Short mmCIF file of C-alpha atoms in Angstrom, two decimals:
data_model
loop_
_atom_site.label_atom_id
_atom_site.label_comp_id
_atom_site.label_asym_id
_atom_site.label_seq_id
_atom_site.Cartn_x
_atom_site.Cartn_y
_atom_site.Cartn_z
CA MET A 27 23.76 -45.13 -3.28
CA SER A 28 23.05 -46.78 -6.63
CA VAL A 29 22.16 -49.71 -5.00
CA ARG A 30 19.60 -50.31 -2.45
CA LEU A 31 21.62 -50.57 1.33
CA THR A 32 19.92 -51.73 4.41
CA TYR A 33 20.03 -48.89 8.09
CA ARG A 34 23.65 -51.07 9.17
CA GLN A 35 25.85 -50.73 5.51
CA SER A 36 24.03 -47.08 5.40
CA LEU A 37 25.78 -46.51 9.04
CA ASP A 38 28.84 -48.24 8.24
CA GLU A 39 28.80 -46.09 4.62
CA LEU A 40 29.16 -43.56 6.57
CA TRP A 41 31.76 -44.54 8.69
CA GLU A 42 34.06 -45.41 6.15
CA ARG A 43 33.27 -42.13 3.20
CA MET A 44 34.48 -40.66 6.55
CA ALA A 45 38.14 -42.09 6.11
CA GLY A 46 38.11 -42.10 2.76
CA VAL A 47 38.60 -38.51 2.90
CA ALA A 48 40.04 -38.87 5.87
CA ARG A 49 43.23 -40.74 3.50
CA LEU A 50 42.98 -38.10 1.23
CA ASP A 51 43.31 -35.66 3.60
CA VAL A 52 46.56 -37.85 4.09
CA VAL A 53 47.85 -37.77 0.98
CA ALA A 54 47.23 -33.59 0.45
CA VAL A 55 49.32 -32.99 3.17
CA GLU A 56 51.45 -35.39 2.42
CA ARG A 57 52.23 -33.58 -1.06
CA ALA A 58 51.72 -30.25 -0.24
CA THR A 59 54.86 -30.53 2.54
CA LEU A 60 56.80 -32.89 -0.05
CA ALA A 61 56.26 -29.98 -2.94
CA LEU A 62 56.76 -27.57 -0.10
CA LEU A 63 60.08 -28.41 0.70
CA ASP A 64 61.52 -28.91 -2.68
CA SER A 65 59.41 -25.91 -4.56
CA ASN A 66 57.70 -28.64 -7.06
CA ARG A 67 55.67 -26.54 -8.68
CA GLN A 68 53.35 -29.23 -10.60
CA LEU A 69 53.08 -31.26 -7.16
CA ALA A 70 51.81 -27.95 -5.63
CA GLU A 71 49.78 -27.92 -8.84
CA LEU A 72 48.61 -32.43 -8.12
CA VAL A 73 46.69 -31.08 -4.77
CA ILE A 74 45.36 -27.27 -6.00
CA SER A 75 43.65 -29.15 -7.88
CA GLU A 76 42.29 -32.63 -6.39
CA GLN A 77 41.00 -30.70 -3.46
CA SER A 78 37.47 -29.57 -5.75
CA ASP A 79 36.91 -33.85 -5.64
CA ILE A 80 37.99 -33.69 -1.18
CA ASP A 81 34.79 -30.99 -1.38
CA ALA A 82 32.68 -33.37 -2.88
CA LEU A 83 32.72 -36.51 -1.89
CA CYS A 84 32.23 -34.54 1.13
CA LEU A 85 29.27 -32.84 0.25
CA ASP A 86 27.64 -37.24 -1.00
CA ILE A 87 29.04 -37.02 3.06
CA GLU A 88 26.28 -34.48 4.84
CA ALA A 89 23.74 -35.86 2.26
CA HIS A 90 23.32 -38.92 3.04
CA ALA A 91 23.37 -38.27 6.44
CA ALA A 92 20.63 -36.03 5.83
CA ALA A 93 19.45 -38.31 3.80
CA LEU A 94 19.79 -41.00 6.79
CA ILE A 95 17.68 -38.84 9.01
CA ALA A 96 14.62 -38.30 7.42
CA ARG A 97 14.13 -41.48 5.60
CA GLN A 98 15.28 -44.03 9.62
CA GLN A 99 15.12 -41.26 11.99
CA PRO A 100 18.29 -43.14 13.94
CA VAL A 101 18.76 -42.65 17.66
CA ALA A 102 21.33 -43.08 20.51
CA GLY A 103 24.55 -43.68 19.02
CA ASP A 104 23.52 -44.25 14.75
CA LEU A 105 22.08 -40.37 16.00
CA ARG A 106 25.25 -39.08 17.42
CA LEU A 107 27.16 -40.67 14.13
CA VAL A 108 24.30 -39.35 11.39
CA LEU A 109 24.31 -35.93 12.81
CA GLY A 110 28.36 -36.09 13.64
CA ALA A 111 29.28 -36.78 10.63
CA ILE A 112 27.62 -32.90 9.09
CA PRO A 113 29.86 -30.95 10.88
CA MET A 114 32.90 -33.80 10.46
CA SER A 115 32.72 -33.97 7.09
CA ALA A 116 33.14 -29.99 6.93
CA SER A 117 35.92 -30.42 8.99
CA LEU A 118 37.79 -33.68 6.38
CA ALA A 119 37.50 -30.37 3.73
CA ARG A 120 38.80 -27.89 6.07
CA MET A 121 41.72 -30.09 6.70
CA GLY A 122 41.96 -30.76 2.71
CA GLY A 123 41.55 -26.68 1.89
CA LEU A 124 44.38 -26.04 4.95
CA ALA A 125 46.81 -28.56 2.83
CA GLN A 126 45.53 -26.52 0.18
CA HIS A 127 47.08 -23.76 1.73
CA VAL A 128 49.67 -25.09 1.96
CA ALA A 129 50.54 -25.87 -1.60
CA GLN A 130 49.14 -22.74 -2.90
CA SER A 131 52.10 -20.65 -0.45
CA THR A 132 54.54 -23.09 -2.94
CA ARG A 133 53.46 -22.11 -6.33
CA ARG A 134 53.02 -18.24 -5.51
CA ARG A 135 56.80 -18.90 -4.36
CA ALA A 136 57.70 -21.31 -7.44
CA PRO A 137 61.08 -21.93 -8.10
CA GLU A 138 62.02 -19.76 -5.37
CA SER A 139 60.98 -22.00 -2.00
CA ALA A 140 58.50 -20.47 0.57
CA VAL A 141 60.83 -22.02 2.90
CA VAL A 142 63.93 -20.92 4.18
CA ASP A 143 66.81 -23.18 5.00
CA ASP A 144 66.62 -22.45 9.36
CA LEU A 145 63.21 -23.64 8.74
CA ARG A 146 63.06 -26.42 6.65
CA ASP A 147 63.78 -29.37 9.99
CA VAL A 148 60.47 -27.38 11.25
CA PHE A 149 57.99 -27.78 8.13
CA ALA A 150 59.11 -31.58 7.50
CA THR A 151 58.66 -33.20 10.82
CA MET A 152 55.70 -30.64 11.43
CA GLY A 153 54.72 -32.43 7.79
CA ARG A 154 55.06 -35.73 9.39
CA THR A 155 52.96 -34.81 12.22
CA ALA A 156 49.95 -33.88 10.51
CA VAL A 157 50.52 -36.98 8.25
CA ALA A 158 50.36 -39.13 11.05
CA MET A 159 47.08 -37.34 13.15
CA ALA A 160 45.58 -37.46 9.72
CA ALA A 161 46.01 -40.83 9.29
CA ASP A 162 45.48 -42.26 12.69
CA LEU A 163 41.36 -40.40 11.74
CA ALA A 164 41.79 -42.33 9.66
CA THR A 165 42.32 -45.74 10.99
CA ALA A 166 39.93 -43.94 14.59
CA LEU A 167 36.82 -43.96 11.85
CA SER A 168 37.46 -46.79 9.71
CA ASP A 169 38.06 -48.45 13.39
CA ARG A 170 35.89 -46.87 14.70
CA ASP A 171 39.14 -47.00 17.30
CA ILE A 172 39.22 -45.04 20.15
CA ARG A 173 42.93 -45.36 20.47
CA ALA A 174 43.55 -43.91 17.68
CA ALA A 175 41.53 -40.69 17.85
CA THR A 176 42.91 -40.79 21.22
CA ALA A 177 46.81 -41.11 19.76
CA VAL A 178 44.92 -37.65 17.37
CA ARG A 179 44.59 -36.25 20.29
CA GLU A 180 48.77 -35.96 21.80
CA ALA A 181 50.02 -35.69 18.80
CA ASP A 182 48.75 -31.83 19.64
CA ASP A 183 51.13 -31.02 21.45
CA THR A 184 53.66 -31.82 19.69
CA MET A 185 52.53 -29.73 17.22
CA ASP A 186 51.87 -27.08 19.22
CA GLU A 187 55.83 -27.29 19.79
CA LEU A 188 57.40 -26.86 16.76
CA HIS A 189 54.51 -23.75 15.97
CA ARG A 190 56.57 -21.78 19.25
CA GLN A 191 60.63 -23.03 18.16
CA LEU A 192 58.95 -21.62 14.20
CA PHE A 193 58.70 -18.37 15.85
CA ALA A 194 61.79 -18.59 17.62
CA VAL A 195 63.47 -18.91 14.45
CA ALA A 196 61.37 -16.21 12.82
CA LEU A 197 62.04 -14.06 15.58
CA ALA A 198 64.99 -14.39 16.85
CA PRO A 199 68.30 -11.58 15.76
CA SER A 200 70.14 -13.75 13.22
CA TRP A 201 66.89 -14.41 10.95
CA SER A 202 68.55 -12.75 8.05
CA GLN A 203 65.61 -13.71 5.40
CA GLY A 204 63.63 -10.52 5.02
CA ILE A 205 60.19 -9.93 5.54
CA GLU A 206 57.84 -12.14 2.65
CA PRO A 207 59.79 -15.61 4.07
CA ALA A 208 59.25 -14.73 7.47
CA ILE A 209 55.87 -13.41 6.47
CA ASP A 210 55.19 -17.43 4.74
CA ALA A 211 56.60 -18.97 7.00
CA ALA A 212 54.76 -17.31 10.37
CA LEU A 213 50.72 -18.24 7.57
CA LEU A 214 52.30 -22.13 6.75
CA GLY A 215 53.21 -23.01 10.37
CA ARG A 216 48.92 -21.45 10.90
CA TYR A 217 47.78 -23.48 8.14
CA TYR A 218 49.60 -26.73 9.70
CA GLU A 219 48.12 -26.13 13.08
CA ARG A 220 45.11 -25.17 11.74
CA PHE A 221 45.36 -29.31 9.92
CA ALA A 222 45.65 -30.33 13.44
CA ASP A 223 42.85 -28.61 15.16
CA GLN A 224 40.80 -30.41 13.33
CA ALA A 225 42.18 -33.20 12.96
CA VAL A 226 41.46 -32.49 17.45
CA SER A 227 38.51 -31.93 16.70
CA ASN A 228 37.66 -34.32 14.30
CA ALA A 229 39.04 -37.04 17.01
CA GLU A 230 37.06 -35.64 20.08
CA ARG A 231 33.64 -35.82 18.18
CA ILE A 232 34.53 -39.72 17.42
CA HIS A 233 34.79 -40.05 20.60
CA PHE A 234 31.72 -38.66 21.55
CA ILE A 235 29.89 -40.53 18.57
CA LEU A 236 31.92 -43.82 20.39
CA THR A 237 31.30 -43.62 23.40
CA GLY A 238 28.63 -40.67 24.35
CA ALA A 239 30.86 -38.50 26.04
CA TYR A 240 33.60 -36.31 25.16
CA PRO A 241 36.56 -36.51 25.90
CA ALA A 242 38.69 -35.51 29.80
CA HIS A 243 40.63 -32.01 29.54
CA THR A 244 39.87 -31.36 25.39
CA MET B 18 14.92 -25.72 27.62
CA SER B 19 12.90 -24.82 31.19
CA VAL B 20 9.52 -24.19 29.68
CA ARG B 21 7.73 -26.58 27.44
CA LEU B 22 7.46 -25.60 24.30
CA THR B 23 5.73 -26.82 21.72
CA TYR B 24 7.10 -27.79 18.36
CA ARG B 25 7.33 -24.79 16.15
CA GLN B 26 9.04 -22.95 18.89
CA SER B 27 11.92 -24.52 18.78
CA LEU B 28 12.27 -23.93 15.39
CA ASP B 29 12.26 -20.03 15.53
CA GLU B 30 13.97 -20.75 18.82
CA LEU B 31 16.88 -22.20 17.34
CA TRP B 32 16.06 -19.39 15.07
CA GLU B 33 16.01 -16.67 17.43
CA ARG B 34 19.82 -19.10 19.34
CA MET B 35 21.81 -18.78 16.02
CA ALA B 36 21.71 -15.11 16.23
CA GLY B 37 22.09 -14.26 19.51
CA VAL B 38 25.10 -15.26 19.12
CA ALA B 39 25.55 -13.72 16.15
CA ARG B 40 24.79 -10.37 17.46
CA LEU B 41 27.57 -11.21 21.14
CA ASP B 42 30.53 -11.67 17.52
CA VAL B 43 29.62 -8.37 16.26
CA VAL B 44 30.07 -6.65 19.97
CA ALA B 45 33.08 -9.65 20.24
CA VAL B 46 34.72 -8.26 16.76
CA GLU B 47 34.21 -4.67 17.18
CA ARG B 48 35.24 -4.78 20.92
CA ALA B 49 38.53 -6.42 19.60
CA THR B 50 39.07 -4.19 16.65
CA LEU B 51 38.92 -1.42 19.30
CA ALA B 52 41.06 -2.66 21.43
CA LEU B 53 43.92 -3.20 18.84
CA LEU B 54 43.48 0.20 16.78
CA ASP B 55 44.30 1.60 21.53
CA SER B 56 46.23 -1.25 22.33
CA ASN B 57 43.74 -1.57 25.21
CA ARG B 58 44.80 -4.64 27.42
CA GLN B 59 41.95 -4.44 29.89
CA LEU B 60 39.77 -4.41 26.26
CA ALA B 61 41.34 -8.09 24.54
CA GLU B 62 41.18 -9.22 28.56
CA LEU B 63 37.53 -9.09 27.81
CA VAL B 64 37.32 -10.22 24.91
CA ILE B 65 38.99 -13.48 25.38
CA SER B 66 36.28 -14.24 28.82
CA GLU B 67 33.56 -14.08 27.40
CA GLN B 68 35.13 -16.31 24.51
CA SER B 69 33.69 -18.73 27.11
CA ASP B 70 29.89 -17.83 27.08
CA ILE B 71 29.85 -18.40 23.29
CA ASP B 72 31.30 -21.28 22.98
CA ALA B 73 28.77 -23.02 25.50
CA LEU B 74 25.69 -20.92 24.15
CA CYS B 75 27.26 -23.07 20.13
CA LEU B 76 27.21 -26.38 22.36
CA ASP B 77 23.41 -25.87 24.25
CA ILE B 78 22.13 -24.87 19.94
CA GLU B 79 24.01 -28.10 19.32
CA ALA B 80 21.56 -29.83 22.15
CA HIS B 81 18.53 -28.64 21.07
CA ALA B 82 19.22 -29.44 17.11
CA ALA B 83 19.75 -33.12 18.70
CA ALA B 84 17.22 -33.09 21.13
CA LEU B 85 14.25 -31.40 17.95
CA ILE B 86 15.68 -33.97 15.89
CA ALA B 87 15.32 -36.80 18.04
CA ARG B 88 12.27 -36.01 19.51
CA GLN B 89 10.13 -35.02 16.37
CA GLN B 90 11.44 -35.94 13.37
CA PRO B 91 11.28 -32.71 11.18
CA VAL B 92 11.44 -32.88 7.12
CA ALA B 93 11.54 -30.52 4.59
CA GLY B 94 12.90 -26.83 5.86
CA ASP B 95 12.34 -27.81 8.68
CA LEU B 96 15.24 -30.17 8.71
CA ARG B 97 17.22 -28.18 6.91
CA LEU B 98 17.43 -26.16 9.97
CA VAL B 99 17.75 -28.47 12.11
CA LEU B 100 20.76 -30.05 10.57
CA GLY B 101 22.45 -26.99 8.68
CA ALA B 102 22.29 -25.33 12.78
CA ILE B 103 24.72 -28.36 13.77
CA PRO B 104 27.49 -27.12 11.09
CA MET B 105 26.18 -23.37 11.98
CA SER B 106 27.33 -22.99 15.25
CA ALA B 107 30.61 -24.33 15.31
CA SER B 108 31.03 -21.90 12.77
CA LEU B 109 29.67 -19.25 14.99
CA ALA B 110 32.14 -19.84 17.36
CA ARG B 111 34.81 -20.54 15.75
CA MET B 112 33.69 -16.58 14.56
CA GLY B 113 33.73 -15.24 17.86
CA GLY B 114 37.52 -17.60 18.62
CA LEU B 115 38.57 -15.78 15.63
CA ALA B 116 37.65 -12.23 17.50
CA GLN B 117 39.53 -13.28 20.18
CA HIS B 118 43.27 -14.41 18.37
CA VAL B 119 43.21 -10.71 17.40
CA ALA B 120 43.12 -10.28 21.00
CA GLN B 121 45.37 -12.24 22.11
CA SER B 122 47.73 -10.63 20.10
CA THR B 123 47.42 -6.91 21.37
CA ARG B 124 47.83 -9.01 24.21
CA ARG B 125 50.60 -10.31 23.99
CA ARG B 126 51.75 -7.08 22.56
CA ALA B 127 50.52 -4.49 25.79
CA PRO B 128 51.29 -1.94 25.44
CA GLU B 129 53.15 -1.45 22.37
CA SER B 130 50.70 -1.28 19.99
CA ALA B 131 50.93 -4.58 17.39
CA VAL B 132 49.29 -2.62 14.70
CA VAL B 133 52.06 -0.65 13.53
CA ASP B 134 50.77 3.46 11.90
CA ASP B 135 50.75 2.51 7.86
CA LEU B 136 48.75 -0.25 8.58
CA ARG B 137 46.37 1.25 11.39
CA ASP B 138 43.61 2.19 8.42
CA VAL B 139 43.56 -1.36 6.79
CA PHE B 140 42.73 -2.91 10.34
CA ALA B 141 40.13 -0.40 11.37
CA THR B 142 38.54 -1.05 7.16
CA MET B 143 38.79 -3.78 8.21
CA GLY B 144 37.31 -4.07 11.75
CA ARG B 145 34.33 -2.23 10.64
CA THR B 146 33.52 -4.96 7.63
CA ALA B 147 33.79 -8.01 9.94
CA VAL B 148 30.85 -6.19 12.73
CA ALA B 149 28.58 -5.13 8.90
CA MET B 150 29.25 -9.07 8.36
CA ALA B 151 27.84 -9.80 11.85
CA ALA B 152 25.51 -7.92 12.39
CA ASP B 153 23.67 -8.65 8.97
CA LEU B 154 24.21 -12.50 9.59
CA ALA B 155 22.16 -11.69 12.94
CA THR B 156 19.79 -9.70 11.10
CA ALA B 157 19.57 -12.73 7.95
CA LEU B 158 19.39 -15.68 11.25
CA SER B 159 16.35 -13.34 13.12
CA ASP B 160 14.53 -11.92 10.04
CA ARG B 161 15.16 -15.26 8.58
CA ASP B 162 15.87 -12.91 5.53
CA ILE B 163 17.71 -13.66 2.51
CA ARG B 164 18.73 -10.21 1.60
CA ALA B 165 21.03 -9.51 4.66
CA ALA B 166 22.54 -12.60 4.13
CA THR B 167 22.64 -11.81 -0.26
CA ALA B 168 24.65 -8.46 2.05
CA VAL B 169 27.24 -10.28 4.26
CA ARG B 170 27.96 -12.52 0.35
CA GLU B 171 29.15 -9.03 -0.90
CA ALA B 172 30.98 -7.63 1.87
CA ASP B 173 33.14 -10.52 1.61
CA ASP B 174 35.10 -9.31 -1.36
CA THR B 175 35.58 -5.86 0.84
CA MET B 176 37.88 -8.24 3.46
CA ASP B 177 39.29 -9.88 -0.19
CA GLU B 178 40.28 -6.79 -1.24
CA LEU B 179 42.15 -5.30 2.38
CA HIS B 180 43.74 -8.47 2.96
CA ARG B 181 45.89 -7.36 -0.73
CA GLN B 182 46.32 -4.31 0.28
CA LEU B 183 47.45 -5.01 4.33
CA PHE B 184 50.08 -6.96 1.67
CA ALA B 185 51.30 -4.68 -0.41
CA VAL B 186 52.08 -2.53 2.46
CA ALA B 187 54.11 -5.19 5.02
CA LEU B 188 55.90 -6.49 1.75
CA ALA B 189 56.69 -3.36 0.16
CA PRO B 190 60.40 -1.43 0.23
CA SER B 191 59.93 0.99 2.43
CA TRP B 192 58.57 -1.40 5.49
CA SER B 193 61.01 -0.19 7.87
CA GLN B 194 59.81 -1.69 11.06
CA GLY B 195 60.94 -5.02 10.99
CA ILE B 196 59.24 -9.14 11.05
CA GLU B 197 57.99 -9.26 14.35
CA PRO B 198 55.46 -6.49 13.59
CA ALA B 199 55.18 -7.87 9.60
CA ILE B 200 54.57 -11.73 11.32
CA ASP B 201 51.29 -9.83 13.25
CA ALA B 202 49.99 -8.11 10.51
CA ALA B 203 50.10 -10.70 8.42
CA LEU B 204 48.48 -12.61 10.76
CA LEU B 205 45.97 -10.68 12.50
CA GLY B 206 45.05 -9.85 8.75
CA ARG B 207 43.99 -13.97 8.18
CA TYR B 208 41.83 -14.41 11.49
CA TYR B 209 39.51 -11.44 9.59
CA GLU B 210 39.25 -13.13 6.57
CA ARG B 211 38.75 -16.43 8.41
CA PHE B 212 35.81 -15.09 10.28
CA ALA B 213 34.54 -13.37 7.36
CA ASP B 214 34.82 -16.29 5.11
CA GLN B 215 32.98 -17.65 8.00
CA ALA B 216 30.15 -15.47 7.71
CA VAL B 217 29.74 -16.35 4.31
CA SER B 218 29.46 -19.96 5.10
CA ASN B 219 26.91 -18.80 7.70
CA ALA B 220 25.46 -16.48 5.13
CA GLU B 221 25.82 -19.47 2.20
CA ARG B 222 23.56 -22.10 5.10
CA ILE B 223 20.81 -19.86 5.71
CA HIS B 224 20.05 -19.38 1.73
CA PHE B 225 20.04 -23.11 2.03
CA ILE B 226 18.11 -23.78 4.36
CA LEU B 227 15.17 -21.23 3.06
CA THR B 228 15.05 -21.71 -0.43
CA GLY B 229 15.85 -25.36 -0.95
CA ALA B 230 19.07 -24.11 -2.45
CA TYR B 231 22.64 -23.44 -2.76
CA PRO B 232 23.49 -19.50 -3.85
CA ALA B 233 24.66 -19.69 -7.09
CA HIS B 234 28.58 -18.88 -7.99
CA THR B 235 29.66 -18.61 -4.47
#
């Protein structure tokens, strides 16, 4: 921090920095999905190259949280925030990393498509779901908004259902696209599913920070 | 903690609890691999059922670390340990979760095998590598041993090479086992690779706790 911040400002900044990374995760998974559906190698490269920025921001958040603990001895909800920021920053970085994996699959198959026609709709919907989850996560972080955190958790059912649809298509007797597209589909589906799982885990931590308890039936 | 521990004992206990979970991860991935290779549904069920113990222990570690920070205001290396324990406990739980995923694949295909004959050797070696990495991680935690942490990081090259071999087999023109075994192989390979990645990430954190710096060229 170049400017001397008050304790309260430092805590606000922690929320805002995490929200900032969540917004970068939105952009990353949105672009990665577009690149996947359009076999756009250039856009995939952009997603891959920007991951190092996300990683650096997340290491900064962790250092900022550690410095706050060392200097300010936060308690109660403040301590939950500062301690929660450490695993959350790792998880926010991982979400970007999973978008990067989608982009790497796109790049590996370009100029061919990594997605067969039968699965375009499933992946388009997975991408929209992932974007919505990360956007709600960003709102939950910037506004300390439990309802937005709950929306993230609820959207996970949609992602699980899409994941099941994907396997139903790839394992149907009508599948004629061979081994490699099936493997690509399985791994891509896993990246989106894990992206959603990380978003949910962050949403649960926000709930814990704001209320002191984890949400019921997680 | 039922007994009142000194500050120093509480820090020792944090290391020892993390080592204890790493040893459970060794057992989990060893059993999951055996169950996979023998199509042993009963053993797979055991791995799956024991994951909730690992998750509970890891939540305890996080709570123990948070209590230490609130009550004792650790500094320097002690603070690095206590703050590092929070993401490490999540990562140690995730390692168990990945062994559980291997067991779930085994259970889903039982009494058939989830592994085709061509890939038995690759998965047997992946399993041995994962066991060795988790065992070195347990040693690094219980003995605060940088050399053991370095051994974890070095073994990751072996896992990456095995992962490449797996795809070379599954994508070879000679592959005749169809779509589902190829998808199983790709996902199983990913679980072992992620298990190894989590072990490496923990080993890097141990290096940071013990020395104040992350290891070079990670």
